CSV table of C-alpha atoms in Angstrom, one decimal:
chain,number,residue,atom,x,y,z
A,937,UNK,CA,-177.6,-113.6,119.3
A,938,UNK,CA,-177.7,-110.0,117.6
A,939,UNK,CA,-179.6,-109.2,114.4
A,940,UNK,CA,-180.7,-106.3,112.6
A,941,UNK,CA,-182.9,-106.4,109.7
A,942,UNK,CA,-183.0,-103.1,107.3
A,943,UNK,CA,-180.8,-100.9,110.0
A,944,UNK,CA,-181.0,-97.3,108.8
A,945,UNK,CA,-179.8,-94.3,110.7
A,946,UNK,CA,-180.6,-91.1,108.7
A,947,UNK,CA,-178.8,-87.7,110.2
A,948,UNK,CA,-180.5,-84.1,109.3
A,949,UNK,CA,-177.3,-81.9,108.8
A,950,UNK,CA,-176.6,-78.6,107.4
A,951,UNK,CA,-180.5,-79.1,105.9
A,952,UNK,CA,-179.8,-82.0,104.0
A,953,UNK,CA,-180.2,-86.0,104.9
A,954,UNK,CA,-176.7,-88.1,105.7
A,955,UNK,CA,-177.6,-91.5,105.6
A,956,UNK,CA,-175.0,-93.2,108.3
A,957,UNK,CA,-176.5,-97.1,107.7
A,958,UNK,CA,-178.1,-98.2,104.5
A,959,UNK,CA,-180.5,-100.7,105.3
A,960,UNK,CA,-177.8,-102.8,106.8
A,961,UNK,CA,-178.6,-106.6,107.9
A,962,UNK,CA,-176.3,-108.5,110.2
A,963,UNK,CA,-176.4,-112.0,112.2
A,964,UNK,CA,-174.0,-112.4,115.1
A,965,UNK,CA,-174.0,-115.8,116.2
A,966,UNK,CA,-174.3,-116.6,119.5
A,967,UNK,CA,-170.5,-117.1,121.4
A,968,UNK,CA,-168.8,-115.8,118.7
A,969,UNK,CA,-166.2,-112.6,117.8
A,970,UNK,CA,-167.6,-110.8,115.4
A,971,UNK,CA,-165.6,-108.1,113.8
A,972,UNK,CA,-167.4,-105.3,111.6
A,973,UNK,CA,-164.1,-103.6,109.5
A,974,UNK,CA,-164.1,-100.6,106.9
A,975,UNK,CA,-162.6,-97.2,106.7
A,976,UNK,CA,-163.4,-93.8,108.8
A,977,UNK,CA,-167.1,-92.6,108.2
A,978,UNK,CA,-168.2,-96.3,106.9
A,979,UNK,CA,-171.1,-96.5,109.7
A,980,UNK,CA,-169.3,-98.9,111.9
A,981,UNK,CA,-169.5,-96.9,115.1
A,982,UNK,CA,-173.3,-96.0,114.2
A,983,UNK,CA,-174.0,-99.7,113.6
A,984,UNK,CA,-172.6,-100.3,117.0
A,985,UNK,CA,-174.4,-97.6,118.4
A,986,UNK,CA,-178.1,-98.7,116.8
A,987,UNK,CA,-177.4,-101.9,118.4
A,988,UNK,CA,-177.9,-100.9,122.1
A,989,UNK,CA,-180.2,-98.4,120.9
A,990,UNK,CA,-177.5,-95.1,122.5
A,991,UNK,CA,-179.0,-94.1,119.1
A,992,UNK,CA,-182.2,-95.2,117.7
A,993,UNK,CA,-182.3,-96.1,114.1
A,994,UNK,CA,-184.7,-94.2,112.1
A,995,UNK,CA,-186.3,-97.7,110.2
A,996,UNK,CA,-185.2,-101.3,110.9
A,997,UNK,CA,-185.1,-103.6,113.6
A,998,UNK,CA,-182.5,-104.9,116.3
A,999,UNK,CA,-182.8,-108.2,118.2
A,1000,UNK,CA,-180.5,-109.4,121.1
A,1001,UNK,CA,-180.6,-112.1,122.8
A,1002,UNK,CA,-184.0,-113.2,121.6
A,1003,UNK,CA,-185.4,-109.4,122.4
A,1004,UNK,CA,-186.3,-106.9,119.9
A,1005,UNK,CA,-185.1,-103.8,121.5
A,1006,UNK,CA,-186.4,-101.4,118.9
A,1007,UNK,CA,-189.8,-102.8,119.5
A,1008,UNK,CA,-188.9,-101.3,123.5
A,1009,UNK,CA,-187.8,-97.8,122.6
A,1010,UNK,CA,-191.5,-96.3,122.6
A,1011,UNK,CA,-192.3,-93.4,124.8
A,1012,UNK,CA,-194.1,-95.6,127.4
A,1013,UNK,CA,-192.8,-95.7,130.7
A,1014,UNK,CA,-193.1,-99.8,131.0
A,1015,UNK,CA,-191.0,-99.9,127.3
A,1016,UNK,CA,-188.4,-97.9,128.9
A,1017,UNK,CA,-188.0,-99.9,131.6
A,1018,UNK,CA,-187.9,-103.2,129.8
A,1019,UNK,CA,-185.1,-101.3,127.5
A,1020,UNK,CA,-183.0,-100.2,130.4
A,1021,UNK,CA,-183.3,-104.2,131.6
A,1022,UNK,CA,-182.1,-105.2,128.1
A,1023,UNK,CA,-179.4,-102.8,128.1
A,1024,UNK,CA,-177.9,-103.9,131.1
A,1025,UNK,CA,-177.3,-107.4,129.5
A,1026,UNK,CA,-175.3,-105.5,126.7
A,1027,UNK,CA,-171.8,-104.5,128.1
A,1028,UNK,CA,-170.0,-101.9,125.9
A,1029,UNK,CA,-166.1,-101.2,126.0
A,1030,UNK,CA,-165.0,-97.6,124.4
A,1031,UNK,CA,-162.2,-96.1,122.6
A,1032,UNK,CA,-161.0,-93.8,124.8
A,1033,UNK,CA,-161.8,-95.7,127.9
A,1034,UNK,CA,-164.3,-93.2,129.5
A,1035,UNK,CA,-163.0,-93.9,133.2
A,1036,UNK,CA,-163.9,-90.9,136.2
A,1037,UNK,CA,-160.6,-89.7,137.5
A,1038,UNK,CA,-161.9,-88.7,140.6
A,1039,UNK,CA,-162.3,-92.8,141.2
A,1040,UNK,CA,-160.7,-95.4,142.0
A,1041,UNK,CA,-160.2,-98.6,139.4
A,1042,UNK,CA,-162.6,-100.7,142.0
A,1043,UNK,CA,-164.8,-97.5,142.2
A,1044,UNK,CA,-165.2,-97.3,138.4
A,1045,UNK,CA,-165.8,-100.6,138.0
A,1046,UNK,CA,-168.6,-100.5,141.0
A,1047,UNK,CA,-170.5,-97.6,139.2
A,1048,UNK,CA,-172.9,-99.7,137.0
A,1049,UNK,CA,-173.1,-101.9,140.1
A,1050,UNK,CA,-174.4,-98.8,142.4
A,1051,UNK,CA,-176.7,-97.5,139.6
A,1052,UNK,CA,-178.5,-100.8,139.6
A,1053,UNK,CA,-178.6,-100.4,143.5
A,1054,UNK,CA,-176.4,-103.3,144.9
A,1055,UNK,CA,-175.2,-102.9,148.0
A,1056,UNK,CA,-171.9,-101.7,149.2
A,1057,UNK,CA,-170.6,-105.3,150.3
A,1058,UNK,CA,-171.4,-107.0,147.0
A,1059,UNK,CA,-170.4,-104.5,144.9
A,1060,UNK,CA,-166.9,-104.5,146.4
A,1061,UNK,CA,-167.1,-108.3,146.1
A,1062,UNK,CA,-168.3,-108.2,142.1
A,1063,UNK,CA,-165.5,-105.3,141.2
A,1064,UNK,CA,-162.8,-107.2,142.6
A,1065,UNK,CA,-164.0,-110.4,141.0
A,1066,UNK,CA,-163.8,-108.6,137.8
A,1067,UNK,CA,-160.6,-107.2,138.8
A,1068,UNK,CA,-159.1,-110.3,139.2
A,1069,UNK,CA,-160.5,-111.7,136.0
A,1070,UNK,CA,-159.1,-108.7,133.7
A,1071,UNK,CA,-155.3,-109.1,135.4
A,1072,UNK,CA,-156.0,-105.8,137.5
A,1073,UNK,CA,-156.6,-106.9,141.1
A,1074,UNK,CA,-153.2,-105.1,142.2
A,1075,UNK,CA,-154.3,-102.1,140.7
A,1076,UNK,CA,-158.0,-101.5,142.7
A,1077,UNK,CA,-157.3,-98.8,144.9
A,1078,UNK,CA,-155.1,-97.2,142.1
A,1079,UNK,CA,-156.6,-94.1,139.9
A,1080,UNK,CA,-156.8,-93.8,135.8
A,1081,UNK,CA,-153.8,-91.3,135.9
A,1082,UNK,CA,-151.6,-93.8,137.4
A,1083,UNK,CA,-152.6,-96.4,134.5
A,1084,UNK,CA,-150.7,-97.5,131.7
A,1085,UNK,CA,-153.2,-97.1,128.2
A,1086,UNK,CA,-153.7,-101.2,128.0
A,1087,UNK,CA,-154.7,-101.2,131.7
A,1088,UNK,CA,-157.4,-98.3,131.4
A,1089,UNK,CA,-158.9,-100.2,128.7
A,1090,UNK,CA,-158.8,-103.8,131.3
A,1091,UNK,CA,-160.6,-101.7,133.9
A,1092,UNK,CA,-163.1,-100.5,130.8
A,1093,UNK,CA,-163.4,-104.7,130.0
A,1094,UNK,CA,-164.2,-105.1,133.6
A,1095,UNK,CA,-166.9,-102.0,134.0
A,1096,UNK,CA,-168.3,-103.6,130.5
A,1097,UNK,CA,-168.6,-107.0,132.3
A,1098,UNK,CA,-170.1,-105.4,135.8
A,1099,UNK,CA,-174.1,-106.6,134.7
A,1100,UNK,CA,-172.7,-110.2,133.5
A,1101,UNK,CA,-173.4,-109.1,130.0
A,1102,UNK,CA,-174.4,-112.1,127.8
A,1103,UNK,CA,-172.6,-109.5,124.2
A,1104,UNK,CA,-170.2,-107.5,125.0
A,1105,UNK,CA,-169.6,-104.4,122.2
A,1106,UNK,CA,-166.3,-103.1,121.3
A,1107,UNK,CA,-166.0,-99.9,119.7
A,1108,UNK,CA,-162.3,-99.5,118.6
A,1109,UNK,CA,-161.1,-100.5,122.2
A,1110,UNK,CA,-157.8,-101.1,120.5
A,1111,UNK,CA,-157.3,-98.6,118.3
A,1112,UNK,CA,-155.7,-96.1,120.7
A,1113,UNK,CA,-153.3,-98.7,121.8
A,1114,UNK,CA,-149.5,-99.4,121.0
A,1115,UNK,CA,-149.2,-102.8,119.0
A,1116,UNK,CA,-148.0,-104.9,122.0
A,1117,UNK,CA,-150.7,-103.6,124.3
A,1118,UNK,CA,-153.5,-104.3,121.4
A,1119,UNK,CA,-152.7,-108.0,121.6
A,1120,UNK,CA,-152.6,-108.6,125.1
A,1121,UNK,CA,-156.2,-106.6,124.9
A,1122,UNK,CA,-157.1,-109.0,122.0
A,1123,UNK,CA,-156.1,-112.1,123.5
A,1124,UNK,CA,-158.1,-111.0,126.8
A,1125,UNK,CA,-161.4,-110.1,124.6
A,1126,UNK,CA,-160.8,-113.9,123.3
A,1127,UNK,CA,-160.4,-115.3,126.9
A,1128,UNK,CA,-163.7,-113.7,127.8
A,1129,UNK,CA,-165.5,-114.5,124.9
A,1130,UNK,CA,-164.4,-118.6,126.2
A,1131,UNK,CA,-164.3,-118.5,129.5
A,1132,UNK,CA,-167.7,-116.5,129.9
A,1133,UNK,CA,-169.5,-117.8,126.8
A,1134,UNK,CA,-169.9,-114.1,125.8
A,1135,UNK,CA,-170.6,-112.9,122.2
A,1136,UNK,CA,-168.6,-109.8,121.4
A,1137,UNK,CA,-169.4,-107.5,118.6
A,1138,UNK,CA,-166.3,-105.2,118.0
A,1139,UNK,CA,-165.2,-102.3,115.2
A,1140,UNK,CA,-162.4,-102.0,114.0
A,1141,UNK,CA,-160.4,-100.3,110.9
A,1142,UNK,CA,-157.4,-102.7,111.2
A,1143,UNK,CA,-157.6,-106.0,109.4
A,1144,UNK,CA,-154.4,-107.3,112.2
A,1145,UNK,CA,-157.6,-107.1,114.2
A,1146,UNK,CA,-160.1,-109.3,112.4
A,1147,UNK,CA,-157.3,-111.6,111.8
A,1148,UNK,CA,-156.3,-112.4,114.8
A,1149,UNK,CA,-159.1,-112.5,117.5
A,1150,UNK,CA,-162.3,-112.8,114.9
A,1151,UNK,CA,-164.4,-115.9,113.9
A,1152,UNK,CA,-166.3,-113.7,111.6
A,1153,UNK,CA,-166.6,-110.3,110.3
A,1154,UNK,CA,-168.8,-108.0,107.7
A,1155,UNK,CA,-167.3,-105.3,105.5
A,1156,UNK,CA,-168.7,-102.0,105.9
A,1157,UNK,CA,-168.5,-99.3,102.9
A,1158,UNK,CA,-170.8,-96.3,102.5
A,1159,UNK,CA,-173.2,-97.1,105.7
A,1160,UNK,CA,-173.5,-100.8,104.0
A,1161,UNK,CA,-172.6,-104.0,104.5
A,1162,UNK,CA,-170.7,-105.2,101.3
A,1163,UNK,CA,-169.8,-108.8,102.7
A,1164,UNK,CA,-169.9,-110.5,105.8
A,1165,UNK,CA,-169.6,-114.4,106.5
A,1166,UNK,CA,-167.0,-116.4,108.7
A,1167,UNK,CA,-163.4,-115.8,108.0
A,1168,UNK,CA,-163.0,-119.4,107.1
A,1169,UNK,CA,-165.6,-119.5,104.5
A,1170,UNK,CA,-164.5,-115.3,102.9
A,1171,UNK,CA,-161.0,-116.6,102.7
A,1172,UNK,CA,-162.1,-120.1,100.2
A,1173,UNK,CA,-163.7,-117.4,98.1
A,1174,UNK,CA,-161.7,-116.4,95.7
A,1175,UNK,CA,-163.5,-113.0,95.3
A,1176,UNK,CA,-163.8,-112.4,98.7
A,1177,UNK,CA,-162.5,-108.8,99.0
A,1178,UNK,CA,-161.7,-109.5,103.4
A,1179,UNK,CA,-159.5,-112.0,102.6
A,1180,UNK,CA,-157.4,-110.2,99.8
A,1181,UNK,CA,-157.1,-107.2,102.3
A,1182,UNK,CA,-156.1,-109.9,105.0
A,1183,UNK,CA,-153.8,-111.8,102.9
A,1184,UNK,CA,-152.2,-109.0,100.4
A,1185,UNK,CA,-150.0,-110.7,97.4
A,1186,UNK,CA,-149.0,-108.0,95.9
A,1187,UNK,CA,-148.9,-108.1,92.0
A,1188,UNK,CA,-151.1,-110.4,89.7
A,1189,UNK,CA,-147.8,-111.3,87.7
A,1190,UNK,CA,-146.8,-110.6,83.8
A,1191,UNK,CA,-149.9,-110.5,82.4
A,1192,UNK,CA,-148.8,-112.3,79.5
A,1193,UNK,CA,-151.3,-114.3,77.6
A,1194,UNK,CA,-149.0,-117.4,77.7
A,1195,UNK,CA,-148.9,-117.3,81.5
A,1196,UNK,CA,-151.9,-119.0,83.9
A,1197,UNK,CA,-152.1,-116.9,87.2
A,1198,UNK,CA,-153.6,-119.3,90.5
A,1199,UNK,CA,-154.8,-117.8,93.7
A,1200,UNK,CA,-154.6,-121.1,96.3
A,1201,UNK,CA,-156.2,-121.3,99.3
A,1202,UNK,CA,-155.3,-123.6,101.8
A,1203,UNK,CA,-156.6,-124.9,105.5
A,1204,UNK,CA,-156.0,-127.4,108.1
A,1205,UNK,CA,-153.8,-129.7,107.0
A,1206,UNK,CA,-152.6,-128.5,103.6
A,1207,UNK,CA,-150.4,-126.2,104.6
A,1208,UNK,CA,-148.5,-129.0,105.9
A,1209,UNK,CA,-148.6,-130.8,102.1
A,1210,UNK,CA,-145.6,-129.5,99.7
A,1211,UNK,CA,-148.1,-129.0,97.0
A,1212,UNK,CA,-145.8,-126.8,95.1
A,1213,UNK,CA,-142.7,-129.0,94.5
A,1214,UNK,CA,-144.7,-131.9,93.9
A,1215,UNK,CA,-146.5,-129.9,91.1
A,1216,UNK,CA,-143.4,-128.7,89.5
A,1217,UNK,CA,-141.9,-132.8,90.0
A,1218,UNK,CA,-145.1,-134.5,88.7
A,1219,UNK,CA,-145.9,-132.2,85.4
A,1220,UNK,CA,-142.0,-130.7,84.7
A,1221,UNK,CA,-143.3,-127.4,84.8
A,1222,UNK,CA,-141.5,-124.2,86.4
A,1223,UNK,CA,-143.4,-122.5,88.8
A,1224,UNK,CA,-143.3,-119.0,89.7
A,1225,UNK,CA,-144.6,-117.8,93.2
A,1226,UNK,CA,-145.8,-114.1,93.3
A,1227,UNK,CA,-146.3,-114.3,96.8
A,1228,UNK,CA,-148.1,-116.3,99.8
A,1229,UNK,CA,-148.6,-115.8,103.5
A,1230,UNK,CA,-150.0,-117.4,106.1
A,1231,UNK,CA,-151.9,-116.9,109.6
A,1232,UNK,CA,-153.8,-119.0,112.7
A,1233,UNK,CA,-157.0,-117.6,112.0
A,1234,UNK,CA,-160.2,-118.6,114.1
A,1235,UNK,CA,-157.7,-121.4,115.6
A,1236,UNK,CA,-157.1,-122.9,112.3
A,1237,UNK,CA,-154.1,-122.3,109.7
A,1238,UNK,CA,-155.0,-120.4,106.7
A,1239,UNK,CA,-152.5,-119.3,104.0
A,1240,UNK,CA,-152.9,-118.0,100.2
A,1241,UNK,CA,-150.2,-117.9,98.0
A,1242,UNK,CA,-150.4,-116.8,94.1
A,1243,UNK,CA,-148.4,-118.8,91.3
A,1244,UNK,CA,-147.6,-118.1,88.0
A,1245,UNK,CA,-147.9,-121.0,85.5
A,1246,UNK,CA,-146.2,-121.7,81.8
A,1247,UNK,CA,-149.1,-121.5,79.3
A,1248,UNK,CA,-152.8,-120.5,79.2
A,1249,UNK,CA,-155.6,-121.8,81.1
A,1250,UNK,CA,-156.3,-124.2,78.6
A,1251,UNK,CA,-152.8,-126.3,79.0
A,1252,UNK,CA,-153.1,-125.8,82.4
A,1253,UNK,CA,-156.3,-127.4,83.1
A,1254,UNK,CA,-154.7,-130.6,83.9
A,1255,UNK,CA,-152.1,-129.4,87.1
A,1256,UNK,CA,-155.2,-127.2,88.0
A,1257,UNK,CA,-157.0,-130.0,89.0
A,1258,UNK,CA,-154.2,-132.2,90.6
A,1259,UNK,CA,-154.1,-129.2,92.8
A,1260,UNK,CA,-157.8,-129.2,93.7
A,1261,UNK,CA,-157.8,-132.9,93.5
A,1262,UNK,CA,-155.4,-132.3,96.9
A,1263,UNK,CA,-158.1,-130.5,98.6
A,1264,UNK,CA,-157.2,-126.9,98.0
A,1265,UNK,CA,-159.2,-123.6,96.7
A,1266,UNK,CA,-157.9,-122.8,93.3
A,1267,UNK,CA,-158.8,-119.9,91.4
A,1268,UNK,CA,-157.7,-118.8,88.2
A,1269,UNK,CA,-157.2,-114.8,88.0
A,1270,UNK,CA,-158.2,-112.9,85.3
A,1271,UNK,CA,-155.0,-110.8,84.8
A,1272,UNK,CA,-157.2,-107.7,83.1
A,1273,UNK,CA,-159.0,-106.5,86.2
A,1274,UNK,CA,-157.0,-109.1,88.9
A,1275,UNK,CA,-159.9,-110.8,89.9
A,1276,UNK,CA,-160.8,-114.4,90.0
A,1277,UNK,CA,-162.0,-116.0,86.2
């Protein structure tokens, strides 16, 4: 549904080049959530940006939806207006809401509506409709000051939706929100993205985020895209730095050369298997867990935990593979640098 191919968004500054996106190359698939994570001044909100072209990349391509809108953004009038048309089947939700003051909810959600030239009756219709469908219809004739942070952003949602957007973009619509208020805005994104068969494309610097509303997401660092894949796949990979920042364990253990360190992975089912006790019962060995958690992710249940084993790898090799053998990711760490051997 959206891909770029070599994104790059150059800035002149202070007579010197900033490159904001580094040949960056991303595949949203269509109905998905697709969260894009890293820390301030990674290119996220750029990236986000280049995709509905509110700022044109200086080399690369974006496709949505089938349509290659940098192939639109010429200077000739017909281009433009094919652009405009693609746009308007791009929704996009903001951080700080961006609502007029001097409106109404209904009236701000009507104002795409009235740009596009509907008339009066069905754009009454279409806004509360919207309404309705974000949780809002009590609050039509109400104004932005009167609203609570969580319900500006819903009226944003239902502006966003106003051209029945096949993506919808969010650009940190969460981040200015109390905890509480971010999952209710979550869980609504995730009703949408079901109910309407929309692909969303959302930022974010929070991992809660990407954990708990995203199928897949891409890790942005530098104006590049260091990893991307779906969560189910980055958290089976034992070097997969998404799910260590999703699933933190704390310390790699002793580092003693007689020790074997295990990073295990475990979906579906095995969660539900008492794979550690059975270990210790089968092979009389004492186990020592460093640390393990575990989340609903992408509507399945995912958990790592890390274990400490008596002896090296080599006496180990044995319980190793009993635990594979019971459809789990095991991955032995390599307790110089903590990653996986």
């Amino acid at each position: 549904m959206i891909t770029t191919k070599g994104l790059t968004k150059v800035y002149r500054s202070r007579g010197r080049d900033v490159v904001a996106l580094d040949d960056v190359d991303l595949h949203v698939r269509q109905g998905e959530v697709f969260g894009v994570v890293g820390t301030s001044g990674a290119g996220k909100s750029t990236l986000i940006r280049c995709v509905n072209l509110l700022e044109r990349p200086t080399a690369g391509t974006v496709t949505v939806d089938g349509v290659e809108l940098t192939a639109l953004a010429g200077s000739e009038q017909r281009a433009g207006r094919e652009l405009r048309e693609a746009r308007r089947r791009i929704g996009m939700v903001f951080q700080h809401f961006n609502l007029l003051s001097s409106r109404t909810v209904q009236q701000n959600v009507e104002l795409p509506l009235e740009i596009i030239g509907l008339d009066r009756h069905d754009r009454r219709r279409k806004a509360a409709e919207l309404l309705d469908l974000v949780g809002l219809a009590d609050k039509a004739r109400s104004y932005p000051s009167q609203l609570s942070g969580g319900q500006k952003q819903r009226v944003g949602i239902a502006r966003a939706l106003a051209g029945d957007p096949k993506v919808l973009l969010s650009d940190e619509a969460t981040s200015a929100l109390d905890p509480e208020t971010t999952r209710s805005v979550l869980k609504l994104l995730r009703e949408l993205n079901q109910q309407l068969g929309l692909t969303v494309l959302l930022i974010t610097h929070e991992m809660d985020v990407i954990k708990s509303v995203c199928d897949s997401a891409a890790l942005m660092r530098g104006g590049k895209v260091v990893e991307t894949g779906q969560l189910t796949d980055l958290l089976a990979d034992g070097r997969s730095q998404i799910a260590r920042d999703l699933f933190p364990l704390g310390d790699f253990g002793t580092g003693r050369e007689d020790r074997t360190v295990l990073e295990i992975t475990f979906q579906g089912d095995a969660p539900a298997q008492p794979f550690v006790s059975q270990l210790a019962r089968t092979y009389q060995i004492d186990i020592n867990i460093l640390g393990a958690a575990a989340e609903t992710i992408a509507g399945r249940l995912v958990g790592r935990m890390r274990v400490e084993l008596p002896g090296s790898h080599t006496d180990n090799v044995v319980p190793i593979g009993y635990l594979r053998q019971q459809g789990l990711q095991v991955d032995v760490l390599d307790l110089s640098n903590g990653a996986a051997a």
